[in-house]
PDB file of C-alpha atoms in Angstrom:
ATOM      1  CA  UNK N  11       0.030   0.087  -0.240  1.00  0.00           C
ATOM      2  CA  UNK N  12       1.516   3.373  -0.840  1.00  0.00           C
ATOM      3  CA  UNK N  13       0.574   6.818   0.435  1.00  0.00           C
ATOM      4  CA  UNK N  14       0.323   9.253  -1.661  1.00  0.00           C
ATOM      5  CA  UNK N  15       2.207  13.336  -1.453  1.00  0.00           C
ATOM      6  CA  UNK N  16      -0.798  16.028  -0.574  1.00  0.00           C
ATOM      7  CA  UNK N  17       0.770  18.227  -2.498  1.00  0.00           C
ATOM      8  CA  UNK N  18       1.444  16.461  -5.527  1.00  0.00           C
ATOM      9  CA  UNK N  19      -2.294  16.227  -6.342  1.00  0.00           C
ATOM     10  CA  UNK N  20      -3.357  18.412  -9.294  1.00  0.00           C
ATOM     11  CA  UNK N  21      -6.162  20.450  -8.261  1.00  0.00           C
ATOM     12  CA  UNK N  22      -8.841  18.581  -9.064  1.00  0.00           C
ATOM     13  CA  UNK N  23      -7.638  15.936  -7.313  1.00  0.00           C
ATOM     14  CA  UNK N  24      -6.773  18.282  -3.972  1.00  0.00           C
ATOM     15  CA  UNK N  25     -10.640  19.875  -4.510  1.00  0.00           C
ATOM     16  CA  UNK N  26     -12.088  16.248  -4.148  1.00  0.00           C
ATOM     17  CA  UNK N  27      -9.600  15.322  -1.424  1.00  0.00           C
ATOM     18  CA  UNK N  28     -11.289  18.488   0.656  1.00  0.00           C
ATOM     19  CA  UNK N  29     -14.953  17.300  -0.068  1.00  0.00           C
ATOM     20  CA  UNK N  30     -14.082  13.655   1.159  1.00  0.00           C
ATOM     21  CA  UNK N  31     -14.203  15.017   4.712  1.00  0.00           C
ATOM     22  CA  UNK N  32     -16.867  17.064   6.516  1.00  0.00           C
ATOM     23  CA  UNK N  33     -14.429  16.600  10.014  1.00  0.00           C
ATOM     24  CA  UNK N  34     -11.237  16.609  11.127  1.00  0.00           C
ATOM     25  CA  UNK N  35      -9.688  15.574  14.138  1.00  0.00           C
ATOM     26  CA  UNK N  36      -6.552  16.801  14.673  1.00  0.00           C
ATOM     27  CA  UNK N  37      -3.257  15.724  17.348  1.00  0.00           C
ATOM     28  CA  UNK N  38      -2.085  18.142  18.503  1.00  0.00           C
ATOM     29  CA  UNK N  39       1.599  17.946  19.475  1.00  0.00           C
ATOM     30  CA  UNK N  40       4.331  17.951  16.671  1.00  0.00           C
ATOM     31  CA  UNK N  41       1.026  18.737  15.089  1.00  0.00           C
ATOM     32  CA  UNK N  42      -0.105  22.147  15.997  1.00  0.00           C
ATOM     33  CA  UNK N  43       2.340  22.930  18.323  1.00  0.00           C
ATOM     34  CA  UNK N  44       6.176  21.783  19.732  1.00  0.00           C
ATOM     35  CA  UNK N  45       5.696  22.810  23.522  1.00  0.00           C
ATOM     36  CA  UNK N  46       4.592  26.401  23.439  1.00  0.00           C
ATOM     37  CA  UNK N  47       6.083  27.140  20.116  1.00  0.00           C
ATOM     38  CA  UNK N  48       2.687  26.876  17.432  1.00  0.00           C
ATOM     39  CA  UNK N  49       3.904  25.154  14.148  1.00  0.00           C
ATOM     40  CA  UNK N  50       3.581  27.847  11.694  1.00  0.00           C
ATOM     41  CA  UNK N  51      -0.002  28.363   9.635  1.00  0.00           C
ATOM     42  CA  UNK N  52      -1.811  25.889  11.781  1.00  0.00           C
ATOM     43  CA  UNK N  53      -3.713  28.489  13.762  1.00  0.00           C
ATOM     44  CA  UNK N  54      -4.880  29.502   9.872  1.00  0.00           C
ATOM     45  CA  UNK N  55      -5.118  26.344   8.458  1.00  0.00           C
ATOM     46  CA  UNK N  56      -7.912  25.367  11.377  1.00  0.00           C
ATOM     47  CA  UNK N  57     -10.046  28.389  11.719  1.00  0.00           C
ATOM     48  CA  UNK N  58     -10.457  27.844   7.948  1.00  0.00           C
ATOM     49  CA  UNK N  59     -10.900  24.763   8.377  1.00  0.00           C
ATOM     50  CA  UNK N  60     -14.336  26.039  10.626  1.00  0.00           C
ATOM     51  CA  UNK N  61     -15.300  28.459   8.077  1.00  0.00           C
ATOM     52  CA  UNK N  62     -15.854  26.049   5.392  1.00  0.00           C
ATOM     53  CA  UNK N  63     -18.006  24.294   7.186  1.00  0.00           C
ATOM     54  CA  UNK N  64     -15.351  20.829   8.364  1.00  0.00           C
ATOM     55  CA  UNK N  65     -16.523  19.905  12.207  1.00  0.00           C
ATOM     56  CA  UNK N  66     -12.509  19.556  14.662  1.00  0.00           C
ATOM     57  CA  UNK N  67     -11.872  17.228  17.346  1.00  0.00           C
ATOM     58  CA  UNK N  68      -8.507  17.526  19.084  1.00  0.00           C
ATOM     59  CA  UNK N  69      -7.028  14.455  20.151  1.00  0.00           C
ATOM     60  CA  UNK N  70      -3.962  14.393  22.202  1.00  0.00           C
ATOM     61  CA  UNK N  71      -2.350  11.659  23.896  1.00  0.00           C
ATOM     62  CA  UNK N  72      -0.667  14.115  26.209  1.00  0.00           C
ATOM     63  CA  UNK N  73      -2.138  12.793  30.361  1.00  0.00           C
ATOM     64  CA  UNK N  74      -0.420  15.970  31.845  1.00  0.00           C
ATOM     65  CA  UNK N  75      -3.368  18.216  30.895  1.00  0.00           C
ATOM     66  CA  UNK N  76      -6.804  18.803  31.917  1.00  0.00           C
ATOM     67  CA  UNK N  77      -9.452  19.350  29.203  1.00  0.00           C
ATOM     68  CA  UNK N  78     -10.138  22.966  30.678  1.00  0.00           C
ATOM     69  CA  UNK N  79      -6.179  23.582  30.504  1.00  0.00           C
ATOM     70  CA  UNK N  80      -6.070  21.711  27.326  1.00  0.00           C
ATOM     71  CA  UNK N  81      -8.319  25.001  26.730  1.00  0.00           C
ATOM     72  CA  UNK N  82      -6.230  27.513  27.858  1.00  0.00           C
ATOM     73  CA  UNK N  83      -3.573  26.638  26.424  1.00  0.00           C
ATOM     74  CA  UNK N  84      -5.254  26.613  22.599  1.00  0.00           C
ATOM     75  CA  UNK N  85      -6.411  30.230  23.153  1.00  0.00           C
ATOM     76  CA  UNK N  86      -3.166  31.304  24.809  1.00  0.00           C
ATOM     77  CA  UNK N  87      -1.317  30.208  20.972  1.00  0.00           C
ATOM     78  CA  UNK N  88      -4.319  31.369  19.258  1.00  0.00           C
ATOM     79  CA  UNK N  89      -6.131  28.528  18.510  1.00  0.00           C
ATOM     80  CA  UNK N  90     -10.392  28.683  18.689  1.00  0.00           C
ATOM     81  CA  UNK N  91     -11.220  25.190  20.860  1.00  0.00           C
ATOM     82  CA  UNK N  92     -13.814  24.208  23.244  1.00  0.00           C
ATOM     83  CA  UNK N  93     -13.956  21.778  25.744  1.00  0.00           C
ATOM     84  CA  UNK N  94     -16.153  19.887  24.180  1.00  0.00           C
ATOM     85  CA  UNK N  95     -14.005  19.769  21.107  1.00  0.00           C
ATOM     86  CA  UNK N  96     -10.577  18.202  23.393  1.00  0.00           C
ATOM     87  CA  UNK N  97     -10.173  14.513  23.387  1.00  0.00           C
ATOM     88  CA  UNK N  98      -7.488  13.908  26.380  1.00  0.00           C
ATOM     89  CA  UNK N  99      -6.123  10.645  28.052  1.00  0.00           C
ATOM     90  CA  UNK N 100      -7.069  11.811  30.845  1.00  0.00           C
ATOM     91  CA  UNK N 101     -10.625  12.500  30.600  1.00  0.00           C
ATOM     92  CA  UNK N 102     -10.980   9.245  28.455  1.00  0.00           C
ATOM     93  CA  UNK N 103      -9.560   7.632  31.336  1.00  0.00           C
ATOM     94  CA  UNK N 104     -11.946   8.826  33.784  1.00  0.00           C
ATOM     95  CA  UNK N 105     -14.947   8.743  31.280  1.00  0.00           C
ATOM     96  CA  UNK N 106     -13.796   5.230  30.725  1.00  0.00           C
ATOM     97  CA  UNK N 107     -14.531   4.266  34.212  1.00  0.00           C
ATOM     98  CA  UNK N 108     -17.659   6.246  34.383  1.00  0.00           C
ATOM     99  CA  UNK N 109     -18.902   4.284  31.337  1.00  0.00           C
ATOM    100  CA  UNK N 110     -18.599   0.948  32.911  1.00  0.00           C
ATOM    101  CA  UNK N 111     -19.554   1.741  36.417  1.00  0.00           C
ATOM    102  CA  UNK N 112     -16.463   1.486  38.159  1.00  0.00           C
ATOM    103  CA  UNK N 113     -17.340   2.048  41.942  1.00  0.00           C
ATOM    104  CA  UNK N 114     -13.785   0.938  43.540  1.00  0.00           C
ATOM    105  CA  UNK N 115     -10.215   3.089  44.158  1.00  0.00           C
ATOM    106  CA  UNK N 116      -7.933   3.928  41.505  1.00  0.00           C
ATOM    107  CA  UNK N 117      -4.481   3.706  42.431  1.00  0.00           C
ATOM    108  CA  UNK N 118      -2.560   6.447  39.730  1.00  0.00           C
ATOM    109  CA  UNK N 119       0.984   6.225  39.057  1.00  0.00           C
ATOM    110  CA  UNK N 120       0.026   9.400  36.917  1.00  0.00           C
ATOM    111  CA  UNK N 121       0.073  12.870  36.859  1.00  0.00           C
ATOM    112  CA  UNK N 122      -2.094  15.352  38.998  1.00  0.00           C
ATOM    113  CA  UNK N 123      -4.406  15.759  35.504  1.00  0.00           C
ATOM    114  CA  UNK N 124      -5.534  12.468  35.839  1.00  0.00           C
ATOM    115  CA  UNK N 125      -6.520  13.023  39.124  1.00  0.00           C
ATOM    116  CA  UNK N 126      -8.355  15.693  38.737  1.00  0.00           C
ATOM    117  CA  UNK N 127     -10.403  14.239  35.736  1.00  0.00           C
ATOM    118  CA  UNK N 128     -11.134  11.427  38.037  1.00  0.00           C
ATOM    119  CA  UNK N 129     -12.050  13.471  41.008  1.00  0.00           C
ATOM    120  CA  UNK N 130     -14.224  15.445  38.232  1.00  0.00           C
ATOM    121  CA  UNK N 131     -16.171  12.353  37.833  1.00  0.00           C
ATOM    122  CA  UNK N 132     -16.382  10.797  41.590  1.00  0.00           C
ATOM    123  CA  UNK N 133     -13.999   8.668  40.667  1.00  0.00           C
ATOM    124  CA  UNK N 134     -11.594   8.073  44.666  1.00  0.00           C
ATOM    125  CA  UNK N 135      -8.046   7.751  43.655  1.00  0.00           C
ATOM    126  CA  UNK N 136      -4.655   7.543  45.077  1.00  0.00           C
ATOM    127  CA  UNK N 137      -1.101   7.765  44.366  1.00  0.00           C
ATOM    128  CA  UNK N 138      -1.055  11.329  42.324  1.00  0.00           C
ATOM    129  CA  UNK N 139       2.370  13.113  43.484  1.00  0.00           C
ATOM    130  CA  UNK N 140       5.490  12.314  45.149  1.00  0.00           C
ATOM    131  CA  UNK N 141       5.788   9.197  47.202  1.00  0.00           C
ATOM    132  CA  UNK N 142       8.322   8.838  49.859  1.00  0.00           C
ATOM    133  CA  UNK N 143       7.936   5.343  51.132  1.00  0.00           C
ATOM    134  CA  UNK N 144      11.249   4.352  53.163  1.00  0.00           C
ATOM    135  CA  UNK N 145      11.912   1.211  54.784  1.00  0.00           C
ATOM    136  CA  UNK N 146      11.526   2.077  58.328  1.00  0.00           C
ATOM    137  CA  UNK N 147      15.291   0.309  59.329  1.00  0.00           C
ATOM    138  CA  UNK N 148      18.354   0.065  57.208  1.00  0.00           C
ATOM    139  CA  UNK N 149      17.975  -3.843  57.910  1.00  0.00           C
ATOM    140  CA  UNK N 150      14.868  -4.001  55.664  1.00  0.00           C
ATOM    141  CA  UNK N 151      14.828  -4.857  51.584  1.00  0.00           C
ATOM    142  CA  UNK N 152      11.964  -3.165  49.626  1.00  0.00           C
ATOM    143  CA  UNK N 153      11.794  -6.039  47.648  1.00  0.00           C
ATOM    144  CA  UNK N 154      10.990  -8.599  50.644  1.00  0.00           C
ATOM    145  CA  UNK N 155       9.475  -6.173  53.230  1.00  0.00           C
ATOM    146  CA  UNK N 156       5.978  -7.112  54.561  1.00  0.00           C
ATOM    147  CA  UNK N 157       6.029  -2.834  55.952  1.00  0.00           C
ATOM    148  CA  UNK N 158       4.656  -1.494  52.433  1.00  0.00           C
ATOM    149  CA  UNK N 159       1.224  -0.002  53.246  1.00  0.00           C
ATOM    150  CA  UNK N 160      -1.241  -1.147  50.649  1.00  0.00           C
ATOM    151  CA  UNK N 161      -4.581   0.881  50.614  1.00  0.00           C
ATOM    152  CA  UNK N 162      -7.926  -1.451  50.608  1.00  0.00           C
ATOM    153  CA  UNK N 163     -10.001  -1.883  47.414  1.00  0.00           C
ATOM    154  CA  UNK N 164      -8.108  -1.469  45.066  1.00  0.00           C
ATOM    155  CA  UNK N 165     -10.261  -1.698  42.292  1.00  0.00           C
ATOM    156  CA  UNK N 166      -7.917  -0.621  39.277  1.00  0.00           C
ATOM    157  CA  UNK N 167      -4.314   1.088  38.587  1.00  0.00           C
ATOM    158  CA  UNK N 168      -3.746   3.341  35.728  1.00  0.00           C
ATOM    159  CA  UNK N 169       0.072   4.634  34.424  1.00  0.00           C
ATOM    160  CA  UNK N 170       0.354   7.777  32.788  1.00  0.00           C
ATOM    161  CA  UNK N 171       3.138  10.269  32.240  1.00  0.00           C
ATOM    162  CA  UNK N 172       4.170  10.498  35.925  1.00  0.00           C
ATOM    163  CA  UNK N 173       6.920  12.983  36.574  1.00  0.00           C
ATOM    164  CA  UNK N 174       7.289  10.898  39.969  1.00  0.00           C
ATOM    165  CA  UNK N 175       7.623   7.565  38.894  1.00  0.00           C
ATOM    166  CA  UNK N 176       9.379   5.617  41.080  1.00  0.00           C
ATOM    167  CA  UNK N 177      10.357   2.234  42.259  1.00  0.00           C
ATOM    168  CA  UNK N 178       7.664   2.635  45.496  1.00  0.00           C
ATOM    169  CA  UNK N 179       5.307   3.405  42.883  1.00  0.00           C
ATOM    170  CA  UNK N 180       6.365   0.588  40.971  1.00  0.00           C
ATOM    171  CA  UNK N 181       6.304  -1.796  43.630  1.00  0.00           C
ATOM    172  CA  UNK N 182       3.079  -0.764  45.002  1.00  0.00           C
ATOM    173  CA  UNK N 183       1.266  -0.992  41.275  1.00  0.00           C
ATOM    174  CA  UNK N 184       2.345  -4.336  41.072  1.00  0.00           C
ATOM    175  CA  UNK N 185       1.213  -5.466  44.176  1.00  0.00           C
ATOM    176  CA  UNK N 186      -2.553  -4.251  43.063  1.00  0.00           C
ATOM    177  CA  UNK N 187      -1.885  -5.851  39.610  1.00  0.00           C
ATOM    178  CA  UNK N 188      -1.214  -9.293  41.448  1.00  0.00           C
ATOM    179  CA  UNK N 189      -5.270  -9.230  41.697  1.00  0.00           C
ATOM    180  CA  UNK N 190      -6.287 -10.442  39.169  1.00  0.00           C
ATOM    181  CA  UNK N 191      -9.804  -8.464  39.306  1.00  0.00           C
ATOM    182  CA  UNK N 192      -8.221  -4.724  39.408  1.00  0.00           C
ATOM    183  CA  UNK N 193      -8.135  -3.106  36.404  1.00  0.00           C
ATOM    184  CA  UNK N 194      -4.725  -1.964  34.546  1.00  0.00           C
ATOM    185  CA  UNK N 195      -5.862   0.714  32.200  1.00  0.00           C
ATOM    186  CA  UNK N 196      -2.772   3.088  30.141  1.00  0.00           C
ATOM    187  CA  UNK N 197      -3.799   6.857  28.828  1.00  0.00           C
ATOM    188  CA  UNK N 198      -1.351   5.971  26.392  1.00  0.00           C
ATOM    189  CA  UNK N 199       1.774   4.095  25.338  1.00  0.00           C
ATOM    190  CA  UNK N 200       3.753   7.013  23.522  1.00  0.00           C
ATOM    191  CA  UNK N 201       7.593   6.439  24.044  1.00  0.00           C
ATOM    192  CA  UNK N 202       8.442  10.198  23.808  1.00  0.00           C
ATOM    193  CA  UNK N 203       6.853  12.918  22.884  1.00  0.00           C
ATOM    194  CA  UNK N 204       7.870  16.303  21.087  1.00  0.00           C
ATOM    195  CA  UNK N 205       8.976  19.529  23.366  1.00  0.00           C
ATOM    196  CA  UNK N 206      10.555  21.326  20.092  1.00  0.00           C
ATOM    197  CA  UNK N 207      11.599  21.279  16.767  1.00  0.00           C
ATOM    198  CA  UNK N 208      14.220  17.774  17.258  1.00  0.00           C
ATOM    199  CA  UNK N 209      13.653  18.004  21.139  1.00  0.00           C
ATOM    200  CA  UNK N 210      12.237  14.700  22.432  1.00  0.00           C
ATOM    201  CA  UNK N 211      11.429  13.011  26.079  1.00  0.00           C
ATOM    202  CA  UNK N 212      10.195   9.867  27.340  1.00  0.00           C
ATOM    203  CA  UNK N 213       7.041   9.606  27.445  1.00  0.00           C
ATOM    204  CA  UNK N 214       4.041   7.162  29.370  1.00  0.00           C
ATOM    205  CA  UNK N 215       4.653   4.729  26.819  1.00  0.00           C
ATOM    206  CA  UNK N 216       8.073   4.517  28.980  1.00  0.00           C
ATOM    207  CA  UNK N 217       6.555   3.794  32.656  1.00  0.00           C
ATOM    208  CA  UNK N 218       3.802   1.548  31.000  1.00  0.00           C
ATOM    209  CA  UNK N 219       6.331  -0.667  30.272  1.00  0.00           C
ATOM    210  CA  UNK N 220       8.107  -1.416  33.312  1.00  0.00           C
ATOM    211  CA  UNK N 221       4.997  -2.318  34.986  1.00  0.00           C
ATOM    212  CA  UNK N 222       3.485  -4.899  31.944  1.00  0.00           C
ATOM    213  CA  UNK N 223       7.128  -6.787  32.448  1.00  0.00           C
ATOM    214  CA  UNK N 224       6.551  -6.285  36.259  1.00  0.00           C
ATOM    215  CA  UNK N 225       3.118  -7.720  36.318  1.00  0.00           C
ATOM    216  CA  UNK N 226       3.102  -9.548  33.771  1.00  0.00           C
ATOM    217  CA  UNK N 227       0.125  -8.538  31.966  1.00  0.00           C
ATOM    218  CA  UNK N 228      -0.780  -5.947  29.469  1.00  0.00           C
ATOM    219  CA  UNK N 229      -2.552  -2.774  30.090  1.00  0.00           C
ATOM    220  CA  UNK N 230      -5.719  -1.596  28.313  1.00  0.00           C
ATOM    221  CA  UNK N 231      -4.882   1.971  26.285  1.00  0.00           C
ATOM    222  CA  UNK N 232      -7.672   4.775  26.680  1.00  0.00           C
ATOM    223  CA  UNK N 233      -5.380   6.979  23.961  1.00  0.00           C
ATOM    224  CA  UNK N 234      -4.399   6.482  20.162  1.00  0.00           C
ATOM    225  CA  UNK N 235      -4.350   3.783  18.417  1.00  0.00           C
ATOM    226  CA  UNK N 236      -6.887   2.140  20.647  1.00  0.00           C
ATOM    227  CA  UNK N 237     -10.576   2.630  19.202  1.00  0.00           C
ATOM    228  CA  UNK N 238     -12.052   3.406  22.237  1.00  0.00           C
ATOM    229  CA  UNK N 239     -12.579   7.678  21.408  1.00  0.00           C
ATOM    230  CA  UNK N 240     -13.847   6.159  17.946  1.00  0.00           C
ATOM    231  CA  UNK N 241     -16.906   4.266  19.663  1.00  0.00           C
ATOM    232  CA  UNK N 242     -17.236   6.066  22.741  1.00  0.00           C
ATOM    233  CA  UNK N 243     -16.901   9.827  21.561  1.00  0.00           C
ATOM    234  CA  UNK N 244     -17.159  10.355  18.128  1.00  0.00           C
ATOM    235  CA  UNK N 245     -19.503   7.905  16.498  1.00  0.00           C
ATOM    236  CA  UNK N 246     -21.963   8.490  19.055  1.00  0.00           C
ATOM    237  CA  UNK N 247     -21.543  12.499  18.746  1.00  0.00           C
ATOM    238  CA  UNK N 248     -22.952  12.064  15.165  1.00  0.00           C
ATOM    239  CA  UNK N 249     -19.560  11.519  12.495  1.00  0.00           C
ATOM    240  CA  UNK N 250     -19.381   8.846  10.421  1.00  0.00           C
ATOM    241  CA  UNK N 251     -15.686   8.012  11.003  1.00  0.00           C
ATOM    242  CA  UNK N 252     -15.152   7.698   6.580  1.00  0.00           C
ATOM    243  CA  UNK N 253     -15.762  11.213   6.342  1.00  0.00           C
ATOM    244  CA  UNK N 254     -13.036  11.947   8.877  1.00  0.00           C
ATOM    245  CA  UNK N 255      -9.688  12.847   8.724  1.00  0.00           C
ATOM    246  CA  UNK N 256      -7.435  11.999  11.196  1.00  0.00           C
ATOM    247  CA  UNK N 257      -4.298  14.100  10.672  1.00  0.00           C
ATOM    248  CA  UNK N 258      -1.579  13.390  13.045  1.00  0.00           C
ATOM    249  CA  UNK N 259       2.574  12.937  13.427  1.00  0.00           C
ATOM    250  CA  UNK N 260       2.601   9.351  14.463  1.00  0.00           C
ATOM    251  CA  UNK N 261       2.038   6.446  12.777  1.00  0.00           C
ATOM    252  CA  UNK N 262       1.748   3.745  15.222  1.00  0.00           C
ATOM    253  CA  UNK N 263      -0.701   5.781  17.267  1.00  0.00           C
ATOM    254  CA  UNK N 264      -2.406   9.149  15.125  1.00  0.00           C
ATOM    255  CA  UNK N 265      -2.334   6.942  11.200  1.00  0.00           C
ATOM    256  CA  UNK N 266      -3.273   3.918  13.162  1.00  0.00           C
ATOM    257  CA  UNK N 267      -6.546   4.422  15.346  1.00  0.00           C
ATOM    258  CA  UNK N 268      -7.231   6.664  11.791  1.00  0.00           C
ATOM    259  CA  UNK N 269      -7.491   3.781   9.412  1.00  0.00           C
ATOM    260  CA  UNK N 270      -8.821   0.849  12.746  1.00  0.00           C
ATOM    261  CA  UNK N 271     -12.048   3.333  11.369  1.00  0.00           C
ATOM    262  CA  UNK N 272     -11.435   3.273   8.038  1.00  0.00           C
ATOM    263  CA  UNK N 273     -10.707   7.565   8.389  1.00  0.00           C
ATOM    264  CA  UNK N 274      -8.668   9.100   5.856  1.00  0.00           C
ATOM    265  CA  UNK N 275      -5.357   9.813   7.427  1.00  0.00           C
ATOM    266  CA  UNK N 276      -2.754  12.056   7.098  1.00  0.00           C
ATOM    267  CA  UNK N 277       0.953  11.782   8.126  1.00  0.00           C
ATOM    268  CA  UNK N 278       2.878  16.014   8.799  1.00  0.00           C
ATOM    269  CA  UNK N 279       6.302  15.514   9.050  1.00  0.00           C
ATOM    270  CA  UNK N 280       6.734  18.558  12.224  1.00  0.00           C
ATOM    271  CA  UNK N 281       6.908  15.661  14.808  1.00  0.00           C
ATOM    272  CA  UNK N 282       7.685  12.156  15.380  1.00  0.00           C
ATOM    273  CA  UNK N 283       7.571  10.296  11.674  1.00  0.00           C
ATOM    274  CA  UNK N 284       8.712  11.529   8.205  1.00  0.00           C
ATOM    275  CA  UNK N 285       8.090  10.314   5.047  1.00  0.00           C
ATOM    276  CA  UNK N 286      11.427   8.331   5.211  1.00  0.00           C
ATOM    277  CA  UNK N 287      10.129   5.784   7.904  1.00  0.00           C
ATOM    278  CA  UNK N 288       7.312   4.852   5.271  1.00  0.00           C
ATOM    279  CA  UNK N 289       9.569   2.525   3.084  1.00  0.00           C
ATOM    280  CA  UNK N 290      10.433   0.067   5.960  1.00  0.00           C
ATOM    281  CA  UNK N 291       6.513  -0.072   7.392  1.00  0.00           C
ATOM    282  CA  UNK N 292       5.859  -1.299   3.848  1.00  0.00           C
ATOM    283  CA  UNK N 293       8.283  -3.738   3.741  1.00  0.00           C
ATOM    284  CA  UNK N 294       7.616  -5.240   6.679  1.00  0.00           C
ATOM    285  CA  UNK N 295       3.763  -5.134   5.677  1.00  0.00           C
ATOM    286  CA  UNK N 296       2.490  -2.904   8.652  1.00  0.00           C
ATOM    287  CA  UNK N 297      -0.109  -1.321   6.052  1.00  0.00           C
ATOM    288  CA  UNK N 298      -1.565  -0.212   9.118  1.00  0.00           C
ATOM    289  CA  UNK N 299       0.863   2.072   9.782  1.00  0.00           C
ATOM    290  CA  UNK N 300       0.710   3.753   6.328  1.00  0.00           C
ATOM    291  CA  UNK N 301      -0.923   7.067   5.954  1.00  0.00           C
ATOM    292  CA  UNK N 302      -3.394   7.824   2.811  1.00  0.00           C
ATOM    293  CA  UNK N 303      -1.343  10.940   2.574  1.00  0.00           C
ATOM    294  CA  UNK N 304       1.582  12.945   3.728  1.00  0.00           C
ATOM    295  CA  UNK N 305       2.648  16.457   3.560  1.00  0.00           C
ATOM    296  CA  UNK N 306       5.781  18.669   4.822  1.00  0.00           C
ATOM    297  CA  UNK N 307       3.158  20.480   7.790  1.00  0.00           C
ATOM    298  CA  UNK N 308      -0.475  20.706   8.065  1.00  0.00           C
ATOM    299  CA  UNK N 309      -0.069  24.875   6.764  1.00  0.00           C
ATOM    300  CA  UNK N 310       0.171  22.953   3.234  1.00  0.00           C
ATOM    301  CA  UNK N 311      -3.688  22.514   3.652  1.00  0.00           C
ATOM    302  CA  UNK N 312      -4.206  26.112   3.789  1.00  0.00           C
ATOM    303  CA  UNK N 313      -3.428  26.108  -0.021  1.00  0.00           C
ATOM    304  CA  UNK N 314      -5.840  23.095  -0.629  1.00  0.00           C
ATOM    305  CA  UNK N 315      -8.180  25.376   0.917  1.00  0.00           C
ATOM    306  CA  UNK N 316      -6.977  28.983  -1.693  1.00  0.00           C
ATOM    307  CA  UNK N 317      -8.371  27.244  -4.661  1.00  0.00           C
TER     308      UNK N 317
END
């Protein structure tokens, strides 16, 4: 399966591309901005898409902010956004637990945004922030110590980006996950995410991998490429996936997410993956990671809308 250079299309084909979707879903980090620096032209593209009647959603695997905080960032950087247009993994995690009528307590090895979204939906949780556990005596081994204090009634372990991730947290999470009835949920599995052009840092996937290894369990993922948001948010809102354009910079999350339900997919080269990455996916038979189209930047859409 081949991917088409969007800007190599004829004017007629470009107009056909634009007419092929009613809604666009855009990733954020690496597509719209790097840290707090917008991708040049991104604001104009999104405003223009809305002005020609396209519906919008913003889907980020970044679990470090609440939806309300994302709205504040969008507005500060010159983008338009409403809270109900934002799909963030902290919120999706809370929504998932609410949807299944979860009534126990969550142990969260995650950031404060996860706690705030859980709190907002009335889901009791512990674990967010630093864990200062230390053995009570120098002779105690953390591997065999009976001193570790575990909370009762933990029904789920949630793992996300956690600046305070630590050995004590791994121990506690692993103990809770020893119970097969305890849910194991990951906000996302991004191995890294871009902070600025050419600069990336470890993502939540690094923390999830540690707990999957020691618990010998696989986490259920809320963020891309999991179809949870499609099936539980987008389709119920009236969207037809085949009439949606998924714009992203990562093939294993954004593009895979869109292709699961037949969306048109567009890879932009301002983030993690480039056109050069597609050849290795093709040679390995990984068609689910190959986008319908690719282009250098989301700003290229402005030219197409000007035809």
